[in-house]
Coordinates of C-alpha atoms in Angstrom, one line a residue:
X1 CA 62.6 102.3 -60.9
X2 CA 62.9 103.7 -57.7
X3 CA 62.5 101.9 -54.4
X4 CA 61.4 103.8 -51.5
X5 CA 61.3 102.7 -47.6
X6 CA 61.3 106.3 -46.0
X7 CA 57.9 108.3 -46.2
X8 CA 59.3 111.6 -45.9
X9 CA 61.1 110.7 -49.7
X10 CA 58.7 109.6 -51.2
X11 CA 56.2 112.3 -50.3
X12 CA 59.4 114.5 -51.6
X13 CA 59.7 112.7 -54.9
X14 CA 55.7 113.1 -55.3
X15 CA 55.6 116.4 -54.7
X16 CA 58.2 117.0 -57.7
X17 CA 56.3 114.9 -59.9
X18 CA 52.8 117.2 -59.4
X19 CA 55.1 120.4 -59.5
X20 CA 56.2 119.0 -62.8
X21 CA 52.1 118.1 -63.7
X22 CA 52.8 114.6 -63.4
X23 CA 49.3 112.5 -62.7
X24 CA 50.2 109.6 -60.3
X25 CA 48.5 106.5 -60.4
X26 CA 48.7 104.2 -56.8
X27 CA 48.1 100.4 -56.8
X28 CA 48.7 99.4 -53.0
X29 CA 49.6 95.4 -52.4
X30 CA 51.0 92.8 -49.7
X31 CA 53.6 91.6 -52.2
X32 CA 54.0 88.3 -53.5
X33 CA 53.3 90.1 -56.9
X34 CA 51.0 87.9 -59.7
X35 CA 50.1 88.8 -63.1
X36 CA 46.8 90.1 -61.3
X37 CA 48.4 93.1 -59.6
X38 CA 50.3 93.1 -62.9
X39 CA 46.8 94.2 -64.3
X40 CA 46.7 97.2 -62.4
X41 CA 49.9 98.4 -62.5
X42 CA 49.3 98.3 -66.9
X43 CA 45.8 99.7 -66.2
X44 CA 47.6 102.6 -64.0
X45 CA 50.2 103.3 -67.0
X46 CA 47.3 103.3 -69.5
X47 CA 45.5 106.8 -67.4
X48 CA 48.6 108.3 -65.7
X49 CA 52.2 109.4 -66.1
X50 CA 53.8 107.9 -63.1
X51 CA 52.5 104.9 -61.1
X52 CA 53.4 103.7 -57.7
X53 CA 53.1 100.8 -55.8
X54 CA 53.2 99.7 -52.5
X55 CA 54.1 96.4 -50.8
X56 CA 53.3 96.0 -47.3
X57 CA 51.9 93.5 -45.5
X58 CA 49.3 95.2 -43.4
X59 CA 49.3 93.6 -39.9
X60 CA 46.4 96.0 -38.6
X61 CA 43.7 93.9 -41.0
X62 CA 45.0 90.6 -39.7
X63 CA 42.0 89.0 -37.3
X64 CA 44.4 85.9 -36.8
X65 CA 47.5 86.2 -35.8
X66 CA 48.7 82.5 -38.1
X67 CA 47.4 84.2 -41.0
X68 CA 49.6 87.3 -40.7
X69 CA 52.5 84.9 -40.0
X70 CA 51.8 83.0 -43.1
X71 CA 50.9 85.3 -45.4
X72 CA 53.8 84.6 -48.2
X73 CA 56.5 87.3 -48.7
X74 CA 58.9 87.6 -51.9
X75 CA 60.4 91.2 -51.5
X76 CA 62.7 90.4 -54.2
X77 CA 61.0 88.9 -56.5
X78 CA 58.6 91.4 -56.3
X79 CA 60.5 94.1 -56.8
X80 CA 61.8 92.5 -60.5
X81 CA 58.6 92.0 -61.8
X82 CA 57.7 95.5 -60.7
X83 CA 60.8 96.5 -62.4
X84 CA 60.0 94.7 -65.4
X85 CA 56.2 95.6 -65.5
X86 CA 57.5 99.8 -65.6
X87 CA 57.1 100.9 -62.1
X88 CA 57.9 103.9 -61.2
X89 CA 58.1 103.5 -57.6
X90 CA 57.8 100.9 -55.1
X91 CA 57.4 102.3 -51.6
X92 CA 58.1 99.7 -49.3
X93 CA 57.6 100.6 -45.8
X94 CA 58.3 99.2 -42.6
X95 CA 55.6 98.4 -40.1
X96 CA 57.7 100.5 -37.3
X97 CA 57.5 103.1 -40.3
X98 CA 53.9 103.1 -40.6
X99 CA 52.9 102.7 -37.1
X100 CA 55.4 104.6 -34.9
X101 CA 54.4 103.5 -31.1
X102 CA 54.5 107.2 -30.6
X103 CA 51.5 107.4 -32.5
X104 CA 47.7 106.4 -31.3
X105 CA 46.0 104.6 -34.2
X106 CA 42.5 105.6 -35.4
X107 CA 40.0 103.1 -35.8
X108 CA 37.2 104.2 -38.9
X109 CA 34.7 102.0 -39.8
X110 CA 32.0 102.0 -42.7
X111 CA 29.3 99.6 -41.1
X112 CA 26.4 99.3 -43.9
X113 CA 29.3 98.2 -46.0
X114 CA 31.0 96.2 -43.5
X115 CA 28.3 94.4 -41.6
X116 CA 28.3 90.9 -44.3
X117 CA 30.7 89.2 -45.9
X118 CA 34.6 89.4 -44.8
X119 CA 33.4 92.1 -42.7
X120 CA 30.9 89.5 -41.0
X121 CA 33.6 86.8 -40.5
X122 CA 36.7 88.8 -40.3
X123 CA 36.1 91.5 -37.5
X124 CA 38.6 94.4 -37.4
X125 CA 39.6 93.8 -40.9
X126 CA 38.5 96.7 -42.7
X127 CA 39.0 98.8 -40.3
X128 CA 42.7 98.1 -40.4
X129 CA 42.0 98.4 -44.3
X130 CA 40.7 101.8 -43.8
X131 CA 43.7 102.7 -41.5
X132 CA 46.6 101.9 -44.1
X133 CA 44.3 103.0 -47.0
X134 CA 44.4 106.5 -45.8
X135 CA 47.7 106.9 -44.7
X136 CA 48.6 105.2 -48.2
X137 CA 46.6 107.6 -49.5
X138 CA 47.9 110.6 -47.3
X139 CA 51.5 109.9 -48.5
X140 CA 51.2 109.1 -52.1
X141 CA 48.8 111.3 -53.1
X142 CA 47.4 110.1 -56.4
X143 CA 45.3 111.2 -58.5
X144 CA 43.8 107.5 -59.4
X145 CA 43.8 104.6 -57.2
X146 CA 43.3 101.1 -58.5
X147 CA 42.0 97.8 -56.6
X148 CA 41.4 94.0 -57.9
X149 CA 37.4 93.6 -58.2
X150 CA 38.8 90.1 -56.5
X151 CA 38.5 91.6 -52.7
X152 CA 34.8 93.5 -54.1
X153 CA 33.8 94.4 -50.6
X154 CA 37.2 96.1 -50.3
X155 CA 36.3 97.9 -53.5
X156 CA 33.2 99.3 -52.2
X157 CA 34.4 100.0 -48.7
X158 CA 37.2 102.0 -49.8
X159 CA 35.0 103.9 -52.2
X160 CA 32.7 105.1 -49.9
X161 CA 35.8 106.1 -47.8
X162 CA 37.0 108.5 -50.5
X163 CA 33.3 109.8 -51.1
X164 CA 32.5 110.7 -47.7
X165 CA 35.9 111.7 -46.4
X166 CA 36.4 113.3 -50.1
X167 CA 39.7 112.3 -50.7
X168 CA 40.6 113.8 -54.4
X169 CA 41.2 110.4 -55.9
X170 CA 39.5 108.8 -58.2
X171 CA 38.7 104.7 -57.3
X172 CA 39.1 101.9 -60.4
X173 CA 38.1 98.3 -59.9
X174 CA 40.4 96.3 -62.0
X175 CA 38.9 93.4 -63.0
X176 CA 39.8 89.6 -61.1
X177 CA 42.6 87.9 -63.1
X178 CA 42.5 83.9 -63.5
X179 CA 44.1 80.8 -63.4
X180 CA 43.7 79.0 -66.9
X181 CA 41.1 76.8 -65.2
X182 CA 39.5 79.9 -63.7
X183 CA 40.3 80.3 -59.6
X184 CA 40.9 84.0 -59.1
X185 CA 44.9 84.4 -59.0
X186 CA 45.3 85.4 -55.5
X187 CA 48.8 85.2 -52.9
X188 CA 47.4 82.7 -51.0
X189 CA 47.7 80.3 -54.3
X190 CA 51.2 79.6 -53.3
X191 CA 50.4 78.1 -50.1
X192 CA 47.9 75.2 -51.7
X193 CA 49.2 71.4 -51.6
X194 CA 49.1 70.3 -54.9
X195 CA 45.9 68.3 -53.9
X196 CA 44.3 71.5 -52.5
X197 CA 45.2 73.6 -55.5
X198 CA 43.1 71.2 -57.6
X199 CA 40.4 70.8 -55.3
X200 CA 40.0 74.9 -55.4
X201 CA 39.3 75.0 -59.0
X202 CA 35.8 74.0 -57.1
X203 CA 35.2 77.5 -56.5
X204 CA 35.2 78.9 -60.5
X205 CA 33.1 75.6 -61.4
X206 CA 31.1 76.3 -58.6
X207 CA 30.0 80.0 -60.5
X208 CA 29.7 78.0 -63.6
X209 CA 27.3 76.3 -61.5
X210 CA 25.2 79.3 -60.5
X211 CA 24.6 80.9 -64.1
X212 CA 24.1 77.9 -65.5
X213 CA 21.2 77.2 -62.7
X214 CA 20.3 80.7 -62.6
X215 CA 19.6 81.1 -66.6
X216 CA 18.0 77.3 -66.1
X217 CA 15.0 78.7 -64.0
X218 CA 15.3 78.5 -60.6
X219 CA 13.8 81.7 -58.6
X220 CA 14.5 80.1 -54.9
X221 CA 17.3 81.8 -53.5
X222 CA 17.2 79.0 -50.8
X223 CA 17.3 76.0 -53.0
X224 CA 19.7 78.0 -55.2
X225 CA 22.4 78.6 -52.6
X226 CA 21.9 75.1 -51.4
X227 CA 23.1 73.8 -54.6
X228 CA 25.9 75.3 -54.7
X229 CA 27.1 75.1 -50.9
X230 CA 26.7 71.4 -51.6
X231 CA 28.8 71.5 -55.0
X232 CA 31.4 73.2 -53.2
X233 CA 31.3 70.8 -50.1
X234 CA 32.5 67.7 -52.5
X235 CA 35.8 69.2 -51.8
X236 CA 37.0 66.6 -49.5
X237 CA 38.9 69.6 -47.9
X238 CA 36.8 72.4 -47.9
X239 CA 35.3 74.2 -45.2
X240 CA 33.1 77.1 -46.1
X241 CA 33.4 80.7 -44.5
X242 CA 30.5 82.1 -46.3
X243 CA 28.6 82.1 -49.1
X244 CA 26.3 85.1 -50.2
X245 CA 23.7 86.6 -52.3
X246 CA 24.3 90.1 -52.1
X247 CA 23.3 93.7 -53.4
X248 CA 26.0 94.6 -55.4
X249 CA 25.8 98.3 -54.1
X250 CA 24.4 98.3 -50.5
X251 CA 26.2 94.7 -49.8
X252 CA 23.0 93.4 -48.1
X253 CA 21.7 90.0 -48.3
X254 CA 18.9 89.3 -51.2
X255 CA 15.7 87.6 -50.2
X256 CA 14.6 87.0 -54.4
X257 CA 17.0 86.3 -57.3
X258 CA 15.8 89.3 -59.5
X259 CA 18.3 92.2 -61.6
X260 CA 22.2 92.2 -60.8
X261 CA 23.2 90.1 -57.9
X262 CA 26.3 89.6 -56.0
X263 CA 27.4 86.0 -55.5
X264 CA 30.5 86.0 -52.7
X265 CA 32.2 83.4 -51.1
X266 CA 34.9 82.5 -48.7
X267 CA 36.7 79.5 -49.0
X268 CA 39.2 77.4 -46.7
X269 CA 40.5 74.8 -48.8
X270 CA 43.0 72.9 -46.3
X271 CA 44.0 75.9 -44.4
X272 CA 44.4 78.8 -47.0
X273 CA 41.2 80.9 -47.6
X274 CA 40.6 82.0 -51.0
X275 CA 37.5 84.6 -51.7
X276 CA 35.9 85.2 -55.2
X277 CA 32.8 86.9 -56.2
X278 CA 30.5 87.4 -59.4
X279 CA 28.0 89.8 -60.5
X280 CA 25.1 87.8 -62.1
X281 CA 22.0 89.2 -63.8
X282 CA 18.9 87.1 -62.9
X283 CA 16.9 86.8 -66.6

């Protein structure tokens, strides 16, 4: 495997690889590698013939400063399971790297997309997304480009990125990955007490929740998110960022439970927020 920190390199050892009619296959992360990311990286070596990952942690979609600070970091252990998992290459970049202060950052923004959700409570977050996606983009240069279904708005935001700025890459959502009691596997799941880890397993009951109440009748998309902001507020240490009824497409809020749905939410338990989203079908 090879481990890259220089972006003049790698765009180098890519270039050799499409001379050669290699197809490339890009899975970006901010480390703290779980069998989730795992899933792309297989998904990658399944369609392509050399994958590459990156692990940076992204300070430009930070909105609060703590949460960059916190965010977990396990360069080496990372860079194993990578290793193990049949990376190709890990590009793993510096923030001086990938923004120079010679340089003035441009800000793009996708606001039908971004206007709910993260994008509602997180301001300047998927702009910074959109920043590093495209140089990430710009410097690998793949062919395929995979993303957890976990971070769905992401998913959608960064596709309509590539449409409209028509990248040549092709987006896959990678389905979420879970815990054996169902909470999405996230980075974040390190930083739960042992208390708080068990009070998030609220969160997958709480979907359980909403098919089960969904396929029992109920048609009020009032009542029907009441019922399960209370579930989740039994959490004795929950506080709720949002929690959505969505187009699965456009991203806008539903005023009838009718066809696919997008059920999103965003979770502090303690002082980690954990996000998680299904699509539902309303019978």
């Amino acid at each position: 495997m090879i481990v890259v920190t220089d972006p003049i390199e790698l765009k180098k050892i890519v270039l050799e690889w499409k001379l050669s009619n290699q197809t490339i296959g890009f899975c970006p992360t901010m480390g703290t590698l779980h069998a989730g990311h795992m899933d792309l990286v297989k998904t990658s070596k399944s369609q392509v013939s050399k994958t590459i990952v990156s692990i940076f942690i992204n300070p430009t979609q930070f909105n609060d400063p703590k949460d960059f600070e916190a965010y977990p970091k396990n360069t080496e252990t990372d860079l194993k399971l990578c290793e193990e998992n049949g990376v190709d290459l890990v590009f793993l970049p510096s923030v001086e790297v990938m923004y120079p202060k010679s340089t003035t950052p441009i800000q793009m923004s996708i606001p039908s997309l971004q206007s709910t959700l993260c994008g509602r409570t997180r301001p300047g977050h998927f702009e910074g997304v959109l920043q590093v996606v495209s140089k990430l983009f710009h410097l690998t240069d793949p062919n395929i480009a995979f993303f957890g279904l976990k971070d769905y708005q992401q998913f959608r935001v960064v596709s309509a990125l590539v449409t409209e700025l028509n990248f040549p890459i092709q987006i896959v959502g990678v389905p979420t990955k879970r815990e054996a009691d169902g909470l999405a596997m996230s980075s974040r799941n390190v930083r739960l007490s042992p208390k708080d880890r068990e009070t998030a397993s609220l969160i997958p009951r709480m979907f359980q929740l909403a098919k089960k109440t969904l396929h029992g009748g109920e048609k009020n998309i009032l009542i029907w998110k009441e019922i399960l902001t209370d579930f989740l507020l039994t959490g004795s240490n929950v506080k709720i960022d949002y929690l959505e009824i969505v187009d699965p497409i456009t991203l806008q809020p539903l005023s009838q439970l009718s066809g696919e749905l997008l059920l999103a939410t965003a979770v502090f338990v303690g002082d980690v927020r954990l996000i998680d989203n299904e699509i539902l079908v309303s019978p």
